[in-house]
Coordinates of N, CA and C and ligand atoms in Angstrom, one line a residue:
M1 N 0.9 -1.0 0.2 CA 0.1 0.1 0.0 C 1.0 1.2 0.1
H2 N 0.3 2.2 -1.1 CA 1.2 3.3 -1.0 C 0.5 4.2 0.0
K3 N 1.4 5.1 0.8 CA 1.0 6.1 1.6 C 0.5 7.4 0.8
K4 N -0.5 8.0 1.6 CA -1.0 9.2 0.9 C 0.1 10.1 0.8
K5 N 0.2 10.8 -0.4 CA 1.3 11.7 -0.6 C 1.2 12.9 0.3
N6 N 2.2 13.4 0.7 CA 2.1 14.8 1.9 C 1.7 16.0 0.8
K7 N 0.4 16.6 1.1 CA 0.0 17.8 0.4 C 0.8 18.9 0.8
S8 N 1.9 19.1 0.3 CA 2.7 20.0 1.2 C 2.3 21.5 0.7
L9 N 1.8 21.8 -0.4 CA 1.5 23.2 -0.9 C 0.2 23.7 -0.2
S10 N 0.2 24.8 0.5 CA -0.9 25.3 0.9 C -1.7 26.5 0.1
V11 N -2.8 26.4 -0.3 CA -3.3 27.6 -1.3 C -4.4 28.5 -0.6
V12 N -4.2 29.5 -0.9 CA -5.4 30.4 -0.6 C -6.1 30.9 -1.8
V13 N -7.3 30.8 -2.0 CA -8.0 31.0 -3.4 C -9.0 32.4 -3.1
L14 N -8.7 33.3 -4.1 CA -9.5 34.6 -3.9 C -10.6 34.4 -4.8
I15 N -11.9 34.8 -4.4 CA -13.1 34.7 -5.6 C -13.9 36.2 -5.2
S16 N -14.6 36.2 -6.3 CA -15.9 37.3 -6.0 C -17.1 36.9 -6.5
G17 N -17.1 35.4 -7.1 CA -18.4 35.1 -8.0 C -18.7 33.8 -7.6
N18 N -18.9 33.3 -9.1 CA -19.6 32.0 -9.0 C -18.5 30.7 -8.4
G19 N -17.2 31.0 -8.9 CA -16.5 30.1 -8.1 C -16.2 28.8 -9.1
S20 N -16.6 28.8 -10.1 CA -16.2 27.6 -10.9 C -14.6 27.3 -11.2
N21 N -14.1 28.2 -11.3 CA -12.3 27.9 -11.3 C -12.1 27.1 -9.7
L22 N -12.7 28.0 -9.0 CA -12.5 27.3 -7.4 C -13.0 25.9 -7.4
Q23 N -14.0 25.6 -8.0 CA -14.4 24.3 -7.8 C -13.6 23.4 -8.6
A24 N -12.8 23.8 -9.8 CA -12.0 22.9 -10.3 C -10.9 22.6 -9.7
L25 N -10.3 23.6 -8.9 CA -9.2 23.6 -8.0 C -9.6 22.5 -6.8
I26 N -10.8 22.7 -6.1 CA -11.4 21.9 -5.3 C -11.1 20.1 -5.5
D27 N -12.1 20.1 -7.1 CA -11.9 18.7 -7.2 C -10.5 18.2 -7.7
A28 N -9.8 19.1 -8.1 CA -8.4 18.5 -8.4 C -7.8 18.1 -7.2
A29 N -7.9 19.0 -6.1 CA -7.2 18.8 -4.8 C -7.6 17.5 -3.8
S30 N -8.9 17.4 -4.5 CA -9.5 16.1 -3.6 C -9.0 14.9 -4.1
Q31 N -7.9 14.9 -5.2 CA -7.6 13.7 -5.4 C -6.3 13.4 -4.8
D32 N -6.0 12.2 -4.3 CA -5.0 11.9 -3.5 C -3.8 12.3 -3.8
D33 N -3.4 12.5 -5.2 CA -2.0 12.3 -5.8 C -1.7 13.9 -6.2
Y34 N -2.7 14.9 -5.8 CA -2.7 16.2 -6.3 C -1.8 16.9 -5.1
P35 N -0.8 17.9 -5.4 CA 0.5 18.3 -4.5 C 0.0 19.1 -3.8
A36 N -1.5 19.9 -3.9 CA -1.7 21.0 -3.2 C -2.9 20.8 -2.4
R37 N -3.2 21.7 -1.3 CA -4.4 21.6 -0.5 C -4.9 23.2 -0.7
I38 N -6.4 23.3 -0.4 CA -6.8 24.7 -0.3 C -7.1 24.9 1.1
A39 N -6.3 25.6 1.5 CA -6.3 26.0 2.9 C -7.6 27.1 3.4
A40 N -7.9 28.0 2.4 CA -9.1 28.8 2.8 C -9.2 29.5 1.1
V41 N -10.8 30.1 1.5 CA -11.1 30.7 0.1 C -11.5 32.0 1.0
I42 N -11.4 33.0 0.3 CA -11.8 34.5 0.7 C -12.4 34.9 -0.6
S43 N -13.7 35.7 0.0 CA -13.9 36.5 -1.0 C -14.6 38.0 -0.8
N44 N -14.4 39.1 -1.6 CA -14.8 40.3 -1.4 C -16.5 40.6 -1.3
R45 N -16.9 39.4 -1.8 CA -18.5 39.9 -1.8 C -19.1 38.7 -0.8
N46 N -20.2 38.7 0.0 CA -20.7 38.0 0.6 C -21.8 36.8 0.0
D47 N -22.1 37.5 -1.3 CA -23.1 36.7 -2.0 C -22.4 35.9 -3.2
A48 N -21.2 35.7 -3.1 CA -20.4 34.7 -4.2 C -20.8 33.5 -3.9
Y49 N -21.2 32.7 -4.9 CA -21.6 31.2 -4.8 C -20.7 30.3 -4.4
G50 N -19.3 30.8 -4.7 CA -18.1 30.3 -4.5 C -17.8 30.0 -3.2
L51 N -18.5 30.6 -2.1 CA -18.3 30.3 -0.9 C -18.9 29.2 -0.4
Q52 N -20.2 28.9 -1.0 CA -21.2 27.6 -0.9 C -20.2 26.7 -1.0
R53 N -19.3 26.7 -2.5 CA -18.6 25.5 -2.6 C -17.6 25.3 -1.8
A54 N -16.9 26.3 -1.2 CA -16.0 26.0 -0.3 C -16.6 25.5 1.1
Q55 N -17.6 25.8 1.4 CA -18.6 25.4 2.6 C -18.5 23.7 2.4
D56 N -19.2 23.6 1.1 CA -19.4 22.2 0.9 C -18.4 21.2 0.9
A57 N -17.3 21.8 0.7 CA -15.9 20.9 0.6 C -15.1 21.0 1.8
G58 N -15.8 21.6 2.8 CA -15.3 21.7 4.3 C -14.1 22.6 4.2
I59 N -14.0 23.5 3.6 CA -12.9 24.4 3.3 C -13.3 26.0 4.1
A60 N -11.9 26.4 4.9 CA -12.5 27.7 5.6 C -12.7 28.6 4.5
Q61 N -13.8 29.3 4.9 CA -14.1 30.5 4.1 C -14.3 31.8 4.8
K62 N -14.0 32.8 4.3 CA -14.1 34.3 4.9 C -14.3 35.2 3.6
V63 N -15.4 36.1 4.4 CA -15.7 37.3 3.7 C -15.3 38.3 4.2
L64 N -14.6 39.4 3.3 CA -13.9 40.7 3.4 C -14.4 41.4 2.5
P65 N -15.5 42.2 3.0 CA -16.2 43.1 2.2 C -15.3 44.4 1.8
H66 N -14.9 44.7 0.5 CA -14.2 45.9 0.1 C -14.9 47.4 0.6
R67 N -16.4 47.2 0.7 CA -17.0 48.4 1.0 C -16.9 48.9 2.5
E68 N -16.3 48.0 3.1 CA -16.0 48.4 4.5 C -14.8 49.1 5.0
Y69 N -14.0 49.4 3.8 CA -12.5 49.8 3.8 C -12.5 51.2 3.0
E70 N -11.7 51.9 3.7 CA -11.7 53.1 3.1 C -10.7 53.3 1.9
G71 N -10.7 53.0 1.0 CA -9.5 52.8 -0.1 C -9.1 51.5 -0.4
R72 N -8.3 51.3 -1.2 CA -7.8 50.3 -1.9 C -6.6 49.6 -0.9
E73 N -5.4 50.7 -0.6 CA -4.7 50.2 0.1 C -5.0 49.7 1.8
A74 N -5.8 50.3 2.4 CA -6.4 49.8 3.7 C -7.3 48.6 3.4
Y75 N -7.7 48.1 2.3 CA -8.6 47.2 1.9 C -7.5 46.0 1.8
D76 N -6.5 46.2 0.8 CA -5.5 45.3 0.4 C -4.5 45.0 1.8
Q77 N -4.3 45.8 2.6 CA -3.6 45.5 3.8 C -4.4 44.7 4.8
A78 N -5.8 45.0 4.7 CA -6.4 43.7 5.7 C -6.6 42.4 4.9
L79 N -6.7 42.5 3.8 CA -6.6 41.2 2.9 C -5.6 40.5 3.2
M80 N -4.1 41.0 3.0 CA -3.2 40.4 3.4 C -2.8 39.9 4.6
A81 N -3.3 40.8 5.6 CA -3.2 39.8 7.1 C -4.3 38.8 7.0
L82 N -5.6 38.7 6.3 CA -6.1 37.6 6.3 C -5.8 36.5 5.6
I83 N -4.9 36.9 4.5 CA -4.5 35.6 3.8 C -3.3 35.2 4.5
D84 N -2.6 36.0 5.1 CA -1.3 35.5 5.8 C -1.7 34.5 7.3
S85 N -2.7 34.9 7.5 CA -3.2 33.9 9.0 C -3.4 32.7 8.5
F86 N -3.3 32.3 7.2 CA -3.4 30.8 6.9 C -1.9 30.5 6.2
D87 N -1.1 31.2 6.0 CA 0.3 30.9 6.1 C 0.2 30.3 4.6
P88 N -0.2 30.4 3.8 CA 0.0 29.8 2.3 C 1.2 30.0 1.3
G89 N 1.5 29.1 0.7 CA 2.7 29.2 0.0 C 2.4 29.7 -1.6
L90 N 1.0 29.7 -1.9 CA 0.6 30.2 -3.0 C -0.7 30.8 -2.9
V91 N -1.1 32.1 -3.4 CA -2.3 32.7 -3.6 C -2.9 32.7 -4.7
V92 N -4.0 32.3 -5.3 CA -4.7 32.0 -6.6 C -5.9 33.0 -6.5
L93 N -5.7 33.7 -7.5 CA -7.1 34.8 -8.0 C -8.0 33.8 -9.0
A94 N -9.0 33.6 -8.5 CA -10.1 32.7 -9.3 C -11.2 33.7 -9.6
G95 N -11.2 34.7 -10.4 CA -12.5 35.6 -10.7 C -12.5 36.6 -9.7
F96 N -11.4 37.0 -8.9 CA -11.4 38.0 -8.0 C -11.3 39.4 -8.9
M97 N -12.5 39.7 -8.7 CA -12.6 40.9 -9.6 C -12.3 42.6 -8.9
R98 N -11.1 42.4 -8.6 CA -10.5 43.8 -8.0 C -9.0 43.9 -8.4
I99 N -9.0 45.3 -8.6 CA -7.4 45.7 -8.9 C -6.9 45.6 -7.7
L100 N -5.3 45.1 -7.6 CA -4.7 45.0 -6.6 C -3.8 46.2 -6.4
S101 N -3.4 46.6 -5.2 CA -2.5 47.6 -4.9 C -0.9 46.9 -5.4
A102 N -0.1 47.8 -5.4 CA 1.4 47.4 -5.7 C 2.0 46.7 -4.4
G103 N 1.7 47.3 -3.4 CA 2.0 46.6 -2.0 C 1.5 45.2 -2.1
F104 N 0.5 45.1 -2.3 CA -0.2 43.6 -2.2 C 0.5 42.6 -3.3
V105 N 0.7 43.0 -4.5 CA 1.4 42.5 -5.5 C 2.7 42.0 -5.2
E106 N 3.3 43.3 -4.6 CA 4.8 42.8 -4.3 C 5.1 41.9 -3.2
H107 N 4.0 41.9 -2.5 CA 4.1 41.1 -1.0 C 4.0 39.4 -1.4
Y108 N 3.2 39.3 -2.7 CA 3.1 38.0 -3.2 C 3.8 37.5 -4.3
S109 N 4.8 38.5 -4.6 CA 5.6 38.4 -5.8 C 6.2 37.0 -6.0
G110 N 5.8 36.2 -6.9 CA 6.4 34.9 -7.6 C 5.2 33.8 -6.7
R111 N 4.5 34.3 -6.0 CA 3.4 33.0 -5.6 C 1.9 33.8 -5.7
L112 N 1.8 34.4 -6.6 CA 0.3 35.2 -7.0 C -0.1 34.7 -8.3
L113 N -1.2 33.9 -8.6 CA -1.6 33.7 -10.0 C -2.7 34.2 -10.2
N114 N -3.0 34.2 -11.3 CA -4.3 34.9 -11.9 C -4.7 34.0 -13.0
I115 N -6.0 33.9 -13.4 CA -6.5 33.2 -14.7 C -7.5 34.3 -15.3
H116 N -7.1 34.4 -16.5 CA -7.8 35.5 -17.1 C -8.6 35.1 -18.4
P117 N -9.6 35.4 -18.8 CA -10.4 35.0 -20.2 C -10.0 35.7 -21.4
S118 N -8.9 35.3 -21.8 CA -8.4 35.9 -23.0 C -7.1 35.0 -23.3
L119 N -6.7 35.1 -24.7 CA -5.4 35.0 -25.2 C -4.5 36.0 -24.8
L120 N -3.9 36.6 -23.5 CA -3.1 37.7 -23.2 C -1.8 37.4 -24.2
P121 N -1.2 38.6 -24.7 CA -1.7 39.9 -24.2 C -3.0 40.5 -24.9
K122 N -3.5 39.8 -25.7 CA -4.9 40.3 -26.3 C -6.0 40.3 -25.2
Y123 N -6.9 41.4 -25.3 CA -8.2 41.5 -24.7 C -7.8 41.5 -23.0
K124 N -7.0 42.4 -22.4 CA -6.8 42.5 -21.1 C -8.0 43.1 -20.7
G125 N -8.3 43.3 -19.3 CA -9.5 43.8 -18.9 C -10.8 43.2 -19.0
L126 N -11.8 43.9 -18.6 CA -12.9 43.2 -18.4 C -14.0 42.9 -20.0
H127 N -15.2 42.0 -19.7 CA -15.9 41.9 -21.0 C -15.1 41.3 -22.3
T128 N -14.3 40.6 -22.0 CA -13.3 40.0 -22.9 C -14.3 39.3 -24.1
H129 N -15.2 38.1 -23.9 CA -16.0 37.6 -24.7 C -16.7 38.6 -25.6
Q130 N -17.3 39.5 -25.1 CA -18.1 40.4 -26.1 C -17.0 40.9 -27.1
R131 N -16.0 41.3 -26.3 CA -14.8 42.3 -27.4 C -14.5 41.3 -28.3
V132 N -14.3 40.0 -27.9 CA -13.5 39.1 -29.0 C -14.5 39.1 -30.0
L133 N -15.8 39.0 -29.7 CA -16.8 39.0 -30.8 C -17.0 40.2 -31.5
D134 N -16.7 41.3 -31.2 CA -17.0 42.8 -31.7 C -15.8 42.9 -32.5
G135 N -14.4 42.2 -32.4 CA -13.3 42.3 -32.8 C -13.4 41.6 -34.1
G136 N -14.2 40.5 -34.1 CA -14.4 39.5 -35.2 C -13.0 38.5 -35.4
E137 N -13.0 38.2 -33.9 CA -11.8 37.2 -33.9 C -12.1 35.6 -34.4
T138 N -11.4 34.8 -34.7 CA -11.5 33.5 -34.9 C -11.2 32.7 -34.0
E139 N -10.5 33.4 -32.7 CA -9.9 32.6 -31.9 C -9.8 33.4 -30.5
H140 N -10.0 32.3 -29.5 CA -9.9 33.1 -28.1 C -9.7 32.2 -27.3
G141 N -9.6 32.4 -26.0 CA -9.3 31.3 -25.2 C -8.8 31.9 -23.6
A142 N -8.0 31.1 -23.0 CA -7.5 31.8 -21.7 C -6.3 31.2 -21.1
S143 N -5.7 32.3 -20.3 CA -4.5 32.5 -19.9 C -4.2 32.4 -18.5
V144 N -3.0 31.9 -17.9 CA -2.9 31.6 -16.6 C -1.3 32.2 -16.3
H145 N -1.5 33.7 -15.4 CA -0.1 33.9 -15.4 C 0.3 34.5 -14.0
F146 N 1.4 34.8 -13.7 CA 1.9 35.3 -12.6 C 1.4 36.7 -12.5
V147 N 1.2 37.3 -11.4 CA 0.5 38.4 -11.4 C 1.7 39.6 -11.0
T148 N 1.9 40.5 -11.9 CA 3.1 41.5 -11.5 C 1.9 43.1 -11.6
L149 N 2.7 43.9 -11.3 CA 2.2 45.3 -11.4 C 1.4 45.4 -12.7
E150 N 1.8 45.0 -13.8 CA 1.1 45.3 -14.9 C -0.4 44.7 -15.2
L151 N -1.6 45.4 -14.9 CA -2.8 44.6 -15.0 C -2.9 43.6 -16.0
D152 N -3.1 42.5 -15.8 CA -3.3 41.3 -17.0 C -2.3 41.3 -17.6
G153 N -0.9 41.5 -17.2 CA 0.4 41.7 -18.0 C 1.5 40.9 -17.6
G154 N 1.3 40.0 -16.4 CA 2.4 39.2 -15.8 C 2.8 38.0 -16.8
P155 N 3.9 37.5 -16.5 CA 4.7 36.5 -17.3 C 3.4 35.5 -17.6
L156 N 3.4 34.7 -18.7 CA 2.1 33.9 -18.9 C 2.8 32.3 -18.6
I157 N 2.1 31.6 -17.9 CA 2.2 30.2 -17.8 C 1.6 29.2 -18.7
L158 N 0.5 29.5 -19.2 CA -0.2 28.4 -19.7 C -1.5 29.2 -20.3
Q159 N -1.8 28.8 -21.8 CA -2.9 29.5 -22.3 C -3.6 28.1 -23.1
S160 N -4.9 28.2 -23.3 CA -5.3 27.3 -24.0 C -6.3 27.8 -25.0
P161 N -6.3 27.8 -26.2 CA -7.3 28.5 -27.4 C -8.4 27.7 -27.2
V162 N -9.6 28.2 -27.9 CA -10.8 27.9 -28.6 C -11.3 28.6 -29.7
P163 N -12.2 27.9 -30.6 CA -12.5 28.6 -31.8 C -13.5 29.3 -31.2
V164 N -13.8 30.4 -32.0 CA -14.9 31.4 -32.1 C -15.7 31.0 -33.3
L165 N -17.0 30.4 -32.8 CA -18.0 29.9 -33.8 C -18.9 31.3 -34.4
A166 N -19.3 31.0 -35.6 CA -20.2 31.6 -36.3 C -21.3 32.2 -35.3
D167 N -22.1 31.3 -34.7 CA -23.3 31.7 -34.0 C -23.0 31.8 -32.5
D168 N -21.8 32.4 -32.1 CA -21.6 32.3 -30.9 C -22.1 33.7 -30.3
T169 N -22.5 33.6 -29.0 CA -22.8 34.7 -28.4 C -21.7 35.0 -26.8
A170 N -21.8 36.1 -26.5 CA -20.7 36.0 -25.3 C -20.8 34.9 -24.3
E171 N -22.2 34.5 -24.3 CA -22.5 33.4 -23.0 C -22.0 32.1 -23.6
T172 N -22.1 31.8 -24.8 CA -21.6 30.5 -25.7 C -20.0 30.7 -25.3
L173 N -19.8 31.5 -25.6 CA -18.1 31.5 -26.1 C -17.4 31.7 -24.5
A174 N -18.3 32.4 -23.4 CA -17.8 32.1 -22.1 C -17.6 30.8 -21.4
A175 N -18.7 30.1 -21.9 CA -19.1 28.8 -21.6 C -17.7 28.0 -22.1
R176 N -17.4 28.1 -23.5 CA -16.2 27.4 -23.9 C -14.9 27.7 -23.3
V177 N -14.8 28.9 -23.2 CA -13.5 29.5 -22.5 C -13.4 28.8 -21.1
L178 N -14.3 28.9 -20.3 CA -14.1 28.4 -19.0 C -14.0 26.8 -18.9
K179 N -14.6 26.0 -19.7 CA -14.3 24.6 -19.7 C -12.7 24.6 -19.4
Q180 N -11.9 25.4 -20.6 CA -10.6 25.1 -20.6 C -9.9 25.8 -19.3
E181 N -10.3 26.9 -19.1 CA -10.0 27.4 -17.7 C -10.1 26.5 -16.6
H182 N -10.9 25.5 -16.5 CA -11.0 24.6 -15.6 C -10.0 23.4 -15.5
I183 N -9.3 23.4 -16.8 CA -8.4 22.4 -17.1 C -6.7 23.2 -16.7
I184 N -6.8 24.3 -17.3 CA -5.2 24.7 -17.0 C -4.9 25.1 -16.0
Y185 N -6.0 25.9 -15.0 CA -5.6 26.4 -13.5 C -5.3 25.3 -12.7
P186 N -6.1 24.2 -12.6 CA -5.3 23.1 -11.7 C -3.9 22.4 -12.3
Q187 N -4.0 22.6 -13.6 CA -2.5 22.3 -13.9 C -1.6 23.1 -13.6
A188 N -1.6 24.6 -13.4 CA -0.7 25.4 -13.6 C -0.3 25.1 -11.8
V189 N -1.4 25.3 -10.9 CA -1.2 25.1 -9.4 C -0.6 23.9 -9.1
K190 N -0.4 22.8 -10.0 CA 0.2 21.4 -9.8 C 1.4 21.7 -9.9
W191 N 2.0 22.4 -11.1 CA 3.4 22.6 -11.5 C 4.1 23.3 -10.3
F192 N 3.4 24.5 -9.7 CA 4.0 25.2 -9.0 C 4.1 24.3 -7.8
A193 N 3.2 23.8 -7.2 CA 3.2 23.0 -6.0 C 4.4 21.8 -6.2
E194 N 4.5 21.5 -7.5 CA 5.9 20.3 -7.5 C 7.1 21.1 -7.6
E195 N 7.3 22.6 -7.7 CA 8.3 23.3 -7.8 C 9.1 23.2 -9.1
R196 N 8.0 22.9 -9.9 CA 8.5 23.1 -11.5 C 8.4 24.3 -12.0
L197 N 7.5 25.0 -11.6 CA 7.0 26.3 -12.0 C 7.7 27.5 -11.2
K198 N 8.5 28.4 -11.7 CA 8.8 29.5 -10.8 C 9.0 30.7 -11.5
L199 N 9.0 31.9 -11.0 CA 9.0 33.1 -11.2 C 10.3 33.6 -11.0
V200 N 11.0 33.8 -12.0 CA 12.9 33.7 -11.9 C 13.1 35.3 -12.7
D201 N 13.4 36.2 -11.6 CA 13.8 37.5 -12.7 C 12.7 38.0 -13.8
G202 N 11.5 37.7 -13.2 CA 10.3 38.2 -14.0 C 10.1 37.3 -15.2
V203 N 10.4 36.2 -15.1 CA 10.2 35.1 -16.2 C 9.7 34.1 -15.6
A204 N 8.4 33.4 -16.2 CA 7.8 32.2 -15.6 C 8.5 30.9 -16.2
M205 N 9.3 30.2 -15.1 CA 10.0 29.3 -15.8 C 9.4 27.9 -15.3
L206 N 9.1 27.1 -16.5 CA 9.1 25.7 -16.3 C 10.0 24.6 -16.3
D207 N 10.1 24.0 -15.6 CA 11.3 23.0 -15.7 C 12.7 23.6 -15.9
N208 N 13.0 24.9 -15.6 CA 13.9 25.7 -15.8 C 14.1 26.1 -17.3
K209 N 12.9 25.9 -17.9 CA 12.9 26.6 -19.1 C 11.9 27.8 -19.0
G210 N 12.1 29.0 -20.0 CA 11.4 30.3 -19.7 C 10.4 30.3 -20.8
G211 N 9.3 31.1 -20.3 CA 8.3 31.2 -21.6 C 8.4 32.1 -22.3
E212 N 8.2 33.2 -21.8 CA 8.4 34.7 -22.7 C 9.8 35.2 -22.8
Ligands
GAR301 C1 -13.5 33.4 -15.1 O1 -13.7 33.6 -16.4 C2 -12.1 34.2 -15.1 O2 -11.0 33.9 -16.0 C3 -12.6 35.4 -15.0 O3 -13.6 35.7 -14.2 C4 -14.1 34.1 -14.3 C5 -14.7 33.7 -12.8 O4 -15.5 32.8 -13.3 N1 -11.5 36.5 -14.3 C6 -11.2 37.7 -14.9 O5 -11.8 38.2 -15.5 C7 -10.3 38.5 -13.9 N2 -10.1 39.7 -14.7 P1 -15.5 31.4 -12.1 O6 -15.9 32.5 -10.7 O7 -16.7 30.7 -12.3 O8 -14.2 31.0 -11.5

């Protein structure tokens, strides 16, 4: 009999909404051989469905409402304190719809991942699916990247393209992209947990090979 692998990497996941990416991570982490565990889920909104997902999975969940803080710096300080109370090795943004202060990003440098619904560097920002349709693109997708000071501009780790179909709406396109997100995010977290993925001098390195 093999022993259960030691799940050494502790992850805090930040959400604002549905949490389908969180669910993909929960599902991955529930497998014996997955090298990371989710220590806590934190939402800036108390109505985020992802909180229910965390509760159902027996994971600690916290709400830190941004409205209760005066300004981004004050909120991010409180958020950092809450995150650090779980002592994570990795912080994962999974549909966390807030711009982060420089202090926050620097504090978690090299251990802060984001997933974005476009093939970065194209379509940074919001409403990517509609903008891709409006732009007449034939290809769209999702990207996982390290978070740096440039919004949606950090070093890329993994991307997954999907076709844009003639009869797509923003909703059908979003659903196709999300399916890919649910594959690539657990993969990137796994690589990080295995110490195969690192941010070195601003470059995402996988197995000591640089991406960008
Ligand atoms: C996902 O599509 C994620 O890529 C996107 O929000 C959605 C969250 O869905 N994130 C961003 O747009 C970040 N700028 P989920 O709550 O079901 O995981």
